[in-house]
Amino acid sequence: GGGGGGDGIEPVPEVLCPCGGCEHAQPGHGFGAASCKRAFSALAEHVTNESARGRQHELGTNFSLAQLVDAGIYPCQVGCCGKYLAIVGSRSSMGAHLANGDQRHKRWGPAEADGGRGGFLRRLRQTAEVGSPAHFFNTVYYHDRPFPGQVAAGLRTYRAQVATRRAQGAPPRPPSAPSPFGVDLDPRAAGLKPRNVSAEVGASGDLGWLDSLSPDVIHSLEAIIARTPDKGSAIEREYYNMIHSGYRRALLDKLTPNVSRGFKFVAIAKTVTLG
């Protein structure tokens, strides 16, 4: 577990939620010490659940990809999976999730010439900020069953890297970032595109224009466009993001007279993306 640094020894970082407005972002209210792999999985489950319920925890709004990597978690890149998983350790939850999922998950990954899935996860781990929970775990406890000598060597390496970074006076990551993309070709942004917030259906977006469309028209569109995009096609991610936005809006409006707007948006989205 974590401890004080009064004796000159760096304390073990605490695994905290990257969403600044979350109670689990406060020191002492996180998911445990970064020496415990389960703490990262607990954080990933927390962010998955909170983002699905529309309770802040929005990528690009409440935290950036860089902050997720520092926290040791990352969003699944397959379609509209919606899950966040731990990416720390030689056998990460993300790796298992992709290997044991459906065919879309099993096929996902960069080309072998770029290192494949393993290379992608390795590059993510390497971009974690020095001194972050992910950096601590991957430096000290990377192997599932490390030998005592490996842990001791990892601790020496971690402390030396933190001391060097502190001596360099390198500024820490900002507490929040309006965009998850800081650098072109950043491996943390692989498979993602910058958000166009103005085109998204947020919780406060006006969908009143859908009220003029009768249910009969929507049912007709739904029957005509009752299919999904081809696997791996250029529009697959856009399609599932739009479908997710519509259903999420319907969930938010479920106790209001406007509940049908989200479902109407889904039908329109299918028509727009699939033709």
PDB file of C-alpha atoms in Angstrom:
ATOM      1  CA  GLY A   1       0.000   0.000   0.000  1.00  0.00           C
ATOM      2  CA  GLY A   2       0.936   3.651  -0.083  1.00  0.00           C
ATOM      3  CA  GLY A   3       2.984   5.332   2.564  1.00  0.00           C
ATOM      4  CA  GLY A   4       4.594   8.587   3.494  1.00  0.00           C
ATOM      5  CA  GLY A   5       7.667   9.912   1.796  1.00  0.00           C
ATOM      6  CA  GLY A   6       9.230  11.542   4.838  1.00  0.00           C
ATOM      7  CA  ASP A   7      12.213   9.172   4.749  1.00  0.00           C
ATOM      8  CA  GLY A   8      13.023  10.096   1.168  1.00  0.00           C
ATOM      9  CA  ILE A   9      11.396   6.991  -0.286  1.00  0.00           C
ATOM     10  CA  GLU A  10       8.719   7.635  -2.867  1.00  0.00           C
ATOM     11  CA  PRO A  11       5.262   6.543  -1.675  1.00  0.00           C
ATOM     12  CA  VAL A  12       3.230   4.092  -3.725  1.00  0.00           C
ATOM     13  CA  PRO A  13       0.753   6.089  -5.862  1.00  0.00           C
ATOM     14  CA  GLU A  14      -2.955   5.637  -5.274  1.00  0.00           C
ATOM     15  CA  VAL A  15      -5.213   4.586  -8.153  1.00  0.00           C
ATOM     16  CA  LEU A  16      -7.638   7.508  -8.501  1.00  0.00           C
ATOM     17  CA  CYS A  17     -10.431   8.269 -10.931  1.00  0.00           C
ATOM     18  CA  PRO A  18      -9.242  10.643 -13.707  1.00  0.00           C
ATOM     19  CA  CYS A  19     -12.562  12.533 -13.614  1.00  0.00           C
ATOM     20  CA  GLY A  20     -11.862  15.565 -11.435  1.00  0.00           C
ATOM     21  CA  GLY A  21     -15.465  15.906 -10.246  1.00  0.00           C
ATOM     22  CA  CYS A  22     -15.686  12.324  -8.997  1.00  0.00           C
ATOM     23  CA  GLU A  23     -15.417  11.527  -5.293  1.00  0.00           C
ATOM     24  CA  HIS A  24     -12.958   8.755  -6.185  1.00  0.00           C
ATOM     25  CA  ALA A  25     -10.585  11.350  -7.632  1.00  0.00           C
ATOM     26  CA  GLN A  26      -9.761  12.571  -4.128  1.00  0.00           C
ATOM     27  CA  PRO A  27      -6.693  11.121  -2.367  1.00  0.00           C
ATOM     28  CA  GLY A  28      -7.747   8.548   0.186  1.00  0.00           C
ATOM     29  CA  HIS A  29     -10.960   7.766  -1.710  1.00  0.00           C
ATOM     30  CA  GLY A  30      -9.515   5.890  -4.671  1.00  0.00           C
ATOM     31  CA  PHE A  31      -9.424   2.211  -5.534  1.00  0.00           C
ATOM     32  CA  GLY A  32      -6.283   1.174  -3.726  1.00  0.00           C
ATOM     33  CA  ALA A  33      -2.527   1.289  -4.092  1.00  0.00           C
ATOM     34  CA  ALA A  34      -0.910   1.031  -7.518  1.00  0.00           C
ATOM     35  CA  SER A  35       0.899  -2.073  -6.313  1.00  0.00           C
ATOM     36  CA  CYS A  36      -2.384  -4.012  -6.610  1.00  0.00           C
ATOM     37  CA  LYS A  37      -3.543  -4.974 -10.107  1.00  0.00           C
ATOM     38  CA  ARG A  38      -7.151  -5.314  -8.926  1.00  0.00           C
ATOM     39  CA  ALA A  39      -7.231  -1.589  -8.147  1.00  0.00           C
ATOM     40  CA  PHE A  40      -6.876  -0.785 -11.857  1.00  0.00           C
ATOM     41  CA  SER A  41      -9.631  -3.226 -12.798  1.00  0.00           C
ATOM     42  CA  ALA A  42     -11.906  -1.644 -10.173  1.00  0.00           C
ATOM     43  CA  LEU A  43     -11.217   1.796 -11.651  1.00  0.00           C
ATOM     44  CA  ALA A  44     -11.941   0.530 -15.179  1.00  0.00           C
ATOM     45  CA  GLU A  45     -15.263  -0.948 -14.074  1.00  0.00           C
ATOM     46  CA  HIS A  46     -16.147   2.290 -12.299  1.00  0.00           C
ATOM     47  CA  VAL A  47     -15.472   4.480 -15.358  1.00  0.00           C
ATOM     48  CA  THR A  48     -17.350   2.038 -17.618  1.00  0.00           C
ATOM     49  CA  ASN A  49     -20.429   2.126 -15.390  1.00  0.00           C
ATOM     50  CA  GLU A  50     -20.417   5.873 -14.765  1.00  0.00           C
ATOM     51  CA  SER A  51     -19.915   6.814 -18.426  1.00  0.00           C
ATOM     52  CA  ALA A  52     -22.708   4.446 -19.505  1.00  0.00           C
ATOM     53  CA  ARG A  53     -25.075   6.165 -17.069  1.00  0.00           C
ATOM     54  CA  GLY A  54     -24.167   9.615 -18.333  1.00  0.00           C
ATOM     55  CA  ARG A  55     -22.628  10.661 -15.018  1.00  0.00           C
ATOM     56  CA  GLN A  56     -19.754  12.828 -16.293  1.00  0.00           C
ATOM     57  CA  HIS A  57     -16.777  10.543 -17.024  1.00  0.00           C
ATOM     58  CA  GLU A  58     -16.815  11.625 -20.688  1.00  0.00           C
ATOM     59  CA  LEU A  59     -13.656  11.070 -22.707  1.00  0.00           C
ATOM     60  CA  GLY A  60     -12.459  14.396 -24.098  1.00  0.00           C
ATOM     61  CA  THR A  61     -14.615  16.373 -21.664  1.00  0.00           C
ATOM     62  CA  ASN A  62     -13.832  15.142 -18.147  1.00  0.00           C
ATOM     63  CA  PHE A  63     -10.502  13.495 -18.891  1.00  0.00           C
ATOM     64  CA  SER A  64      -8.106  12.852 -21.760  1.00  0.00           C
ATOM     65  CA  LEU A  65      -6.628   9.675 -23.202  1.00  0.00           C
ATOM     66  CA  ALA A  66      -3.299  10.654 -21.659  1.00  0.00           C
ATOM     67  CA  GLN A  67      -4.901  10.815 -18.205  1.00  0.00           C
ATOM     68  CA  LEU A  68      -6.481   7.400 -18.736  1.00  0.00           C
ATOM     69  CA  VAL A  69      -3.128   5.913 -19.687  1.00  0.00           C
ATOM     70  CA  ASP A  70      -1.573   7.432 -16.551  1.00  0.00           C
ATOM     71  CA  ALA A  71      -4.385   5.868 -14.517  1.00  0.00           C
ATOM     72  CA  GLY A  72      -3.708   2.490 -16.137  1.00  0.00           C
ATOM     73  CA  ILE A  73      -6.949   2.074 -18.095  1.00  0.00           C
ATOM     74  CA  TYR A  74      -8.095   2.587 -21.698  1.00  0.00           C
ATOM     75  CA  PRO A  75     -11.319   2.374 -23.733  1.00  0.00           C
ATOM     76  CA  CYS A  76     -11.857  -0.701 -25.901  1.00  0.00           C
ATOM     77  CA  GLN A  77     -11.388   0.286 -29.541  1.00  0.00           C
ATOM     78  CA  VAL A  78     -13.862  -2.184 -31.030  1.00  0.00           C
ATOM     79  CA  GLY A  79     -17.007  -0.648 -32.513  1.00  0.00           C
ATOM     80  CA  CYS A  80     -19.128   0.757 -29.728  1.00  0.00           C
ATOM     81  CA  CYS A  81     -18.031  -1.710 -27.044  1.00  0.00           C
ATOM     82  CA  GLY A  82     -18.102   1.017 -24.414  1.00  0.00           C
ATOM     83  CA  LYS A  83     -15.888  -0.783 -21.899  1.00  0.00           C
ATOM     84  CA  TYR A  84     -12.813   0.609 -20.193  1.00  0.00           C
ATOM     85  CA  LEU A  85     -10.202  -1.954 -19.174  1.00  0.00           C
ATOM     86  CA  ALA A  86      -6.927  -2.070 -17.301  1.00  0.00           C
ATOM     87  CA  ILE A  87      -3.814  -1.978 -19.508  1.00  0.00           C
ATOM     88  CA  VAL A  88      -1.145  -2.566 -16.848  1.00  0.00           C
ATOM     89  CA  GLY A  89       1.029  -5.637 -16.525  1.00  0.00           C
ATOM     90  CA  SER A  90       2.307  -8.258 -18.946  1.00  0.00           C
ATOM     91  CA  ARG A  91      -1.145  -9.874 -19.039  1.00  0.00           C
ATOM     92  CA  SER A  92      -3.541  -6.950 -19.040  1.00  0.00           C
ATOM     93  CA  SER A  93      -7.305  -7.064 -18.817  1.00  0.00           C
ATOM     94  CA  MET A  94      -7.451  -5.298 -22.179  1.00  0.00           C
ATOM     95  CA  GLY A  95      -5.400  -8.024 -23.811  1.00  0.00           C
ATOM     96  CA  ALA A  96      -7.644 -10.739 -22.377  1.00  0.00           C
ATOM     97  CA  HIS A  97     -10.783  -8.808 -23.354  1.00  0.00           C
ATOM     98  CA  LEU A  98      -9.678  -8.603 -26.986  1.00  0.00           C
ATOM     99  CA  ALA A  99      -8.425 -12.186 -27.168  1.00  0.00           C
ATOM    100  CA  ASN A 100     -11.539 -13.715 -25.608  1.00  0.00           C
ATOM    101  CA  GLY A 101     -14.224 -11.488 -27.138  1.00  0.00           C
ATOM    102  CA  ASP A 102     -16.302 -11.979 -30.272  1.00  0.00           C
ATOM    103  CA  GLN A 103     -14.818 -12.068 -33.760  1.00  0.00           C
ATOM    104  CA  ARG A 104     -14.657  -8.273 -34.006  1.00  0.00           C
ATOM    105  CA  HIS A 105     -12.548  -8.168 -30.832  1.00  0.00           C
ATOM    106  CA  LYS A 106     -10.325 -11.048 -31.896  1.00  0.00           C
ATOM    107  CA  ARG A 107      -9.616  -9.429 -35.261  1.00  0.00           C
ATOM    108  CA  TRP A 108      -8.911  -5.969 -33.884  1.00  0.00           C
ATOM    109  CA  GLY A 109      -5.357  -4.711 -33.806  1.00  0.00           C
ATOM    110  CA  PRO A 110      -2.707  -2.843 -35.783  1.00  0.00           C
ATOM    111  CA  ALA A 111      -0.908  -4.664 -38.592  1.00  0.00           C
ATOM    112  CA  GLU A 112       1.827  -7.077 -37.584  1.00  0.00           C
ATOM    113  CA  ALA A 113       4.304  -4.767 -39.304  1.00  0.00           C
ATOM    114  CA  ASP A 114       3.429  -2.197 -36.631  1.00  0.00           C
ATOM    115  CA  GLY A 115       3.836  -4.663 -33.803  1.00  0.00           C
ATOM    116  CA  GLY A 116       0.272  -5.955 -33.777  1.00  0.00           C
ATOM    117  CA  ARG A 117      -1.925  -5.831 -30.701  1.00  0.00           C
ATOM    118  CA  GLY A 118       0.972  -6.521 -28.346  1.00  0.00           C
ATOM    119  CA  GLY A 119       2.940  -3.620 -29.778  1.00  0.00           C
ATOM    120  CA  PHE A 120      -0.042  -1.304 -29.412  1.00  0.00           C
ATOM    121  CA  LEU A 121      -0.469  -2.176 -25.727  1.00  0.00           C
ATOM    122  CA  ARG A 122       3.265  -1.895 -25.132  1.00  0.00           C
ATOM    123  CA  ARG A 123       3.362   1.599 -26.644  1.00  0.00           C
ATOM    124  CA  LEU A 124       0.441   2.627 -24.451  1.00  0.00           C
ATOM    125  CA  ARG A 125       2.266   1.471 -21.327  1.00  0.00           C
ATOM    126  CA  GLN A 126       5.417   3.314 -22.350  1.00  0.00           C
ATOM    127  CA  THR A 127       3.589   6.646 -22.638  1.00  0.00           C
ATOM    128  CA  ALA A 128       2.459   6.693 -18.995  1.00  0.00           C
ATOM    129  CA  GLU A 129       3.700   9.742 -17.101  1.00  0.00           C
ATOM    130  CA  VAL A 130       6.671   9.092 -14.798  1.00  0.00           C
ATOM    131  CA  GLY A 131       5.370   8.805 -11.227  1.00  0.00           C
ATOM    132  CA  SER A 132       1.832   7.906 -12.294  1.00  0.00           C
ATOM    133  CA  PRO A 133       0.047   4.792 -10.953  1.00  0.00           C
ATOM    134  CA  ALA A 134       0.450   3.021 -14.314  1.00  0.00           C
ATOM    135  CA  HIS A 135       4.146   3.873 -14.483  1.00  0.00           C
ATOM    136  CA  PHE A 136       4.661   2.540 -10.949  1.00  0.00           C
ATOM    137  CA  PHE A 137       2.927  -0.783 -11.591  1.00  0.00           C
ATOM    138  CA  ASN A 138       4.562  -1.408 -14.960  1.00  0.00           C
ATOM    139  CA  THR A 139       7.999  -0.571 -13.593  1.00  0.00           C
ATOM    140  CA  VAL A 140       7.766  -2.556 -10.353  1.00  0.00           C
ATOM    141  CA  TYR A 141       5.083  -5.235 -10.780  1.00  0.00           C
ATOM    142  CA  TYR A 142       4.950  -5.762 -14.550  1.00  0.00           C
ATOM    143  CA  HIS A 143       5.269  -9.565 -14.301  1.00  0.00           C
ATOM    144  CA  ASP A 144       2.336 -11.473 -12.808  1.00  0.00           C
ATOM    145  CA  ARG A 145       4.525 -13.341 -10.311  1.00  0.00           C
ATOM    146  CA  PRO A 146       7.674 -11.247  -9.954  1.00  0.00           C
ATOM    147  CA  PHE A 147      10.622 -12.556  -8.021  1.00  0.00           C
ATOM    148  CA  PRO A 148      11.646 -10.519  -4.950  1.00  0.00           C
ATOM    149  CA  GLY A 149      14.752  -9.412  -6.802  1.00  0.00           C
ATOM    150  CA  GLN A 150      12.669  -8.109  -9.701  1.00  0.00           C
ATOM    151  CA  VAL A 151      10.476  -6.042  -7.375  1.00  0.00           C
ATOM    152  CA  ALA A 152      13.507  -4.550  -5.621  1.00  0.00           C
ATOM    153  CA  ALA A 153      15.145  -3.702  -8.942  1.00  0.00           C
ATOM    154  CA  GLY A 154      11.889  -2.213 -10.202  1.00  0.00           C
ATOM    155  CA  LEU A 155      11.572  -0.026  -7.123  1.00  0.00           C
ATOM    156  CA  ARG A 156      15.109   1.291  -7.605  1.00  0.00           C
ATOM    157  CA  THR A 157      14.352   2.071 -11.249  1.00  0.00           C
ATOM    158  CA  TYR A 158      11.068   3.775 -10.383  1.00  0.00           C
ATOM    159  CA  ARG A 159      12.621   5.956  -7.681  1.00  0.00           C
ATOM    160  CA  ALA A 160      15.506   6.924  -9.945  1.00  0.00           C
ATOM    161  CA  GLN A 161      13.141   7.891 -12.786  1.00  0.00           C
ATOM    162  CA  VAL A 162      10.942   9.955 -10.460  1.00  0.00           C
ATOM    163  CA  ALA A 163      13.994  11.696  -9.003  1.00  0.00           C
ATOM    164  CA  THR A 164      15.330  12.467 -12.480  1.00  0.00           C
ATOM    165  CA  ARG A 165      12.003  13.855 -13.635  1.00  0.00           C
ATOM    166  CA  ARG A 166      11.761  16.021 -10.522  1.00  0.00           C
ATOM    167  CA  ALA A 167      15.311  17.312 -11.030  1.00  0.00           C
ATOM    168  CA  GLN A 168      14.487  18.196 -14.634  1.00  0.00           C
ATOM    169  CA  GLY A 169      11.559  20.246 -13.419  1.00  0.00           C
ATOM    170  CA  ALA A 170       9.287  18.694 -16.045  1.00  0.00           C
ATOM    171  CA  PRO A 171       5.722  19.976 -15.580  1.00  0.00           C
ATOM    172  CA  PRO A 172       3.097  17.349 -14.731  1.00  0.00           C
ATOM    173  CA  ARG A 173       0.148  16.727 -17.008  1.00  0.00           C
ATOM    174  CA  PRO A 174      -2.611  19.344 -16.670  1.00  0.00           C
ATOM    175  CA  PRO A 175      -5.452  18.308 -14.337  1.00  0.00           C
ATOM    176  CA  SER A 176      -7.868  18.354 -17.266  1.00  0.00           C
ATOM    177  CA  ALA A 177      -7.630  18.563 -21.024  1.00  0.00           C
ATOM    178  CA  PRO A 178     -10.298  19.710 -23.468  1.00  0.00           C
ATOM    179  CA  SER A 179      -9.117  17.234 -26.086  1.00  0.00           C
ATOM    180  CA  PRO A 180      -7.698  13.717 -25.748  1.00  0.00           C
ATOM    181  CA  PHE A 181      -5.276  14.395 -28.592  1.00  0.00           C
ATOM    182  CA  GLY A 182      -2.088  16.186 -27.741  1.00  0.00           C
ATOM    183  CA  VAL A 183       0.363  15.026 -30.411  1.00  0.00           C
ATOM    184  CA  ASP A 184      -0.102  13.815 -33.979  1.00  0.00           C
ATOM    185  CA  LEU A 185       0.392  10.046 -34.294  1.00  0.00           C
ATOM    186  CA  ASP A 186       0.256   9.711 -30.518  1.00  0.00           C
ATOM    187  CA  PRO A 187      -0.158   5.957 -29.868  1.00  0.00           C
ATOM    188  CA  ARG A 188      -2.768   6.779 -27.237  1.00  0.00           C
ATOM    189  CA  ALA A 189      -4.969   8.101 -30.044  1.00  0.00           C
ATOM    190  CA  ALA A 190      -4.648   5.037 -32.302  1.00  0.00           C
ATOM    191  CA  GLY A 191      -8.000   4.205 -33.861  1.00  0.00           C
ATOM    192  CA  LEU A 192      -9.680   7.357 -32.587  1.00  0.00           C
ATOM    193  CA  LYS A 193     -10.544  10.626 -34.252  1.00  0.00           C
ATOM    194  CA  PRO A 194     -10.879  14.033 -32.579  1.00  0.00           C
ATOM    195  CA  ARG A 195     -14.365  14.722 -31.290  1.00  0.00           C
ATOM    196  CA  ASN A 196     -16.656  17.115 -33.088  1.00  0.00           C
ATOM    197  CA  VAL A 197     -18.640  18.147 -30.024  1.00  0.00           C
ATOM    198  CA  SER A 198     -20.977  20.393 -31.991  1.00  0.00           C
ATOM    199  CA  ALA A 199     -22.177  17.365 -33.965  1.00  0.00           C
ATOM    200  CA  GLU A 200     -22.785  15.164 -30.918  1.00  0.00           C
ATOM    201  CA  VAL A 201     -26.111  14.494 -29.256  1.00  0.00           C
ATOM    202  CA  GLY A 202     -25.366  15.561 -25.711  1.00  0.00           C
ATOM    203  CA  ALA A 203     -27.604  15.443 -22.677  1.00  0.00           C
ATOM    204  CA  SER A 204     -28.722  19.031 -23.315  1.00  0.00           C
ATOM    205  CA  GLY A 205     -28.878  18.924 -27.119  1.00  0.00           C
ATOM    206  CA  ASP A 206     -32.146  20.064 -28.664  1.00  0.00           C
ATOM    207  CA  LEU A 207     -33.913  17.182 -30.417  1.00  0.00           C
ATOM    208  CA  GLY A 208     -37.248  18.964 -30.591  1.00  0.00           C
ATOM    209  CA  TRP A 209     -37.099  18.932 -34.389  1.00  0.00           C
ATOM    210  CA  LEU A 210     -37.794  15.182 -34.256  1.00  0.00           C
ATOM    211  CA  ASP A 211     -41.267  15.789 -32.827  1.00  0.00           C
ATOM    212  CA  SER A 212     -42.528  16.687 -36.307  1.00  0.00           C
ATOM    213  CA  LEU A 213     -41.752  13.164 -37.555  1.00  0.00           C
ATOM    214  CA  SER A 214     -44.640  10.747 -37.087  1.00  0.00           C
ATOM    215  CA  PRO A 215     -44.040   7.264 -35.620  1.00  0.00           C
ATOM    216  CA  ASP A 216     -45.180   5.741 -38.930  1.00  0.00           C
ATOM    217  CA  VAL A 217     -42.332   7.422 -40.794  1.00  0.00           C
ATOM    218  CA  ILE A 218     -39.813   6.254 -38.208  1.00  0.00           C
ATOM    219  CA  HIS A 219     -41.114   2.663 -38.315  1.00  0.00           C
ATOM    220  CA  SER A 220     -40.788   2.696 -42.117  1.00  0.00           C
ATOM    221  CA  LEU A 221     -37.196   3.891 -41.933  1.00  0.00           C
ATOM    222  CA  GLU A 222     -36.385   1.302 -39.280  1.00  0.00           C
ATOM    223  CA  ALA A 223     -37.769  -1.487 -41.461  1.00  0.00           C
ATOM    224  CA  ILE A 224     -35.860  -0.326 -44.533  1.00  0.00           C
ATOM    225  CA  ILE A 225     -32.542   0.184 -42.755  1.00  0.00           C
ATOM    226  CA  ALA A 226     -32.632  -2.972 -40.629  1.00  0.00           C
ATOM    227  CA  ARG A 227     -28.994  -3.834 -41.183  1.00  0.00           C
ATOM    228  CA  THR A 228     -25.531  -3.005 -39.863  1.00  0.00           C
ATOM    229  CA  PRO A 229     -22.369  -1.756 -41.605  1.00  0.00           C
ATOM    230  CA  ASP A 230     -19.763  -4.164 -42.897  1.00  0.00           C
ATOM    231  CA  LYS A 231     -17.168  -5.260 -40.371  1.00  0.00           C
ATOM    232  CA  GLY A 232     -14.132  -3.027 -40.454  1.00  0.00           C
ATOM    233  CA  SER A 233     -15.723  -0.519 -42.840  1.00  0.00           C
ATOM    234  CA  ALA A 234     -14.899   3.176 -42.613  1.00  0.00           C
ATOM    235  CA  ILE A 235     -18.347   4.049 -41.241  1.00  0.00           C
ATOM    236  CA  GLU A 236     -18.575   1.268 -38.641  1.00  0.00           C
ATOM    237  CA  ARG A 237     -17.326   3.396 -35.738  1.00  0.00           C
ATOM    238  CA  GLU A 238     -19.414   6.422 -36.734  1.00  0.00           C
ATOM    239  CA  TYR A 239     -22.489   4.216 -37.059  1.00  0.00           C
ATOM    240  CA  TYR A 240     -22.186   2.689 -33.598  1.00  0.00           C
ATOM    241  CA  ASN A 241     -21.318   6.020 -31.985  1.00  0.00           C
ATOM    242  CA  MET A 242     -24.510   7.547 -33.380  1.00  0.00           C
ATOM    243  CA  ILE A 243     -26.606   4.564 -32.308  1.00  0.00           C
ATOM    244  CA  HIS A 244     -25.095   4.778 -28.821  1.00  0.00           C
ATOM    245  CA  SER A 245     -25.880   8.514 -28.658  1.00  0.00           C
ATOM    246  CA  GLY A 246     -29.528   7.950 -29.570  1.00  0.00           C
ATOM    247  CA  TYR A 247     -30.127   5.125 -27.121  1.00  0.00           C
ATOM    248  CA  ARG A 248     -28.307   7.007 -24.399  1.00  0.00           C
ATOM    249  CA  ARG A 249     -30.551  10.024 -24.988  1.00  0.00           C
ATOM    250  CA  ALA A 250     -33.629   7.784 -24.775  1.00  0.00           C
ATOM    251  CA  LEU A 251     -32.344   6.468 -21.453  1.00  0.00           C
ATOM    252  CA  LEU A 252     -31.838   9.983 -20.100  1.00  0.00           C
ATOM    253  CA  ASP A 253     -35.353  10.980 -21.229  1.00  0.00           C
ATOM    254  CA  LYS A 254     -37.057   7.765 -20.125  1.00  0.00           C
ATOM    255  CA  LEU A 255     -39.235   9.470 -17.496  1.00  0.00           C
ATOM    256  CA  THR A 256     -40.236  12.392 -19.708  1.00  0.00           C
ATOM    257  CA  PRO A 257     -42.666  12.850 -22.609  1.00  0.00           C
ATOM    258  CA  ASN A 258     -39.622  13.187 -24.885  1.00  0.00           C
ATOM    259  CA  VAL A 259     -38.514   9.570 -24.580  1.00  0.00           C
ATOM    260  CA  SER A 260     -39.328   8.843 -28.243  1.00  0.00           C
ATOM    261  CA  ARG A 261     -36.806  11.394 -29.495  1.00  0.00           C
ATOM    262  CA  GLY A 262     -33.821   9.141 -28.820  1.00  0.00           C
ATOM    263  CA  PHE A 263     -35.384   6.235 -30.730  1.00  0.00           C
ATOM    264  CA  LYS A 264     -36.291   8.529 -33.633  1.00  0.00           C
ATOM    265  CA  PHE A 265     -32.690   9.727 -33.718  1.00  0.00           C
ATOM    266  CA  VAL A 266     -31.476   6.112 -33.962  1.00  0.00           C
ATOM    267  CA  ALA A 267     -33.670   5.471 -37.012  1.00  0.00           C
ATOM    268  CA  ILE A 268     -32.517   8.701 -38.671  1.00  0.00           C
ATOM    269  CA  ALA A 269     -28.865   7.897 -37.856  1.00  0.00           C
ATOM    270  CA  LYS A 270     -29.152   4.501 -39.531  1.00  0.00           C
ATOM    271  CA  THR A 271     -30.595   6.111 -42.625  1.00  0.00           C
ATOM    272  CA  VAL A 272     -27.877   8.747 -42.780  1.00  0.00           C
ATOM    273  CA  THR A 273     -24.931   6.366 -42.307  1.00  0.00           C
ATOM    274  CA  LEU A 274     -26.190   3.373 -44.294  1.00  0.00           C
ATOM    275  CA  GLY A 275     -28.246   5.141 -46.975  1.00  0.00           C
TER     276      GLY A 275
END
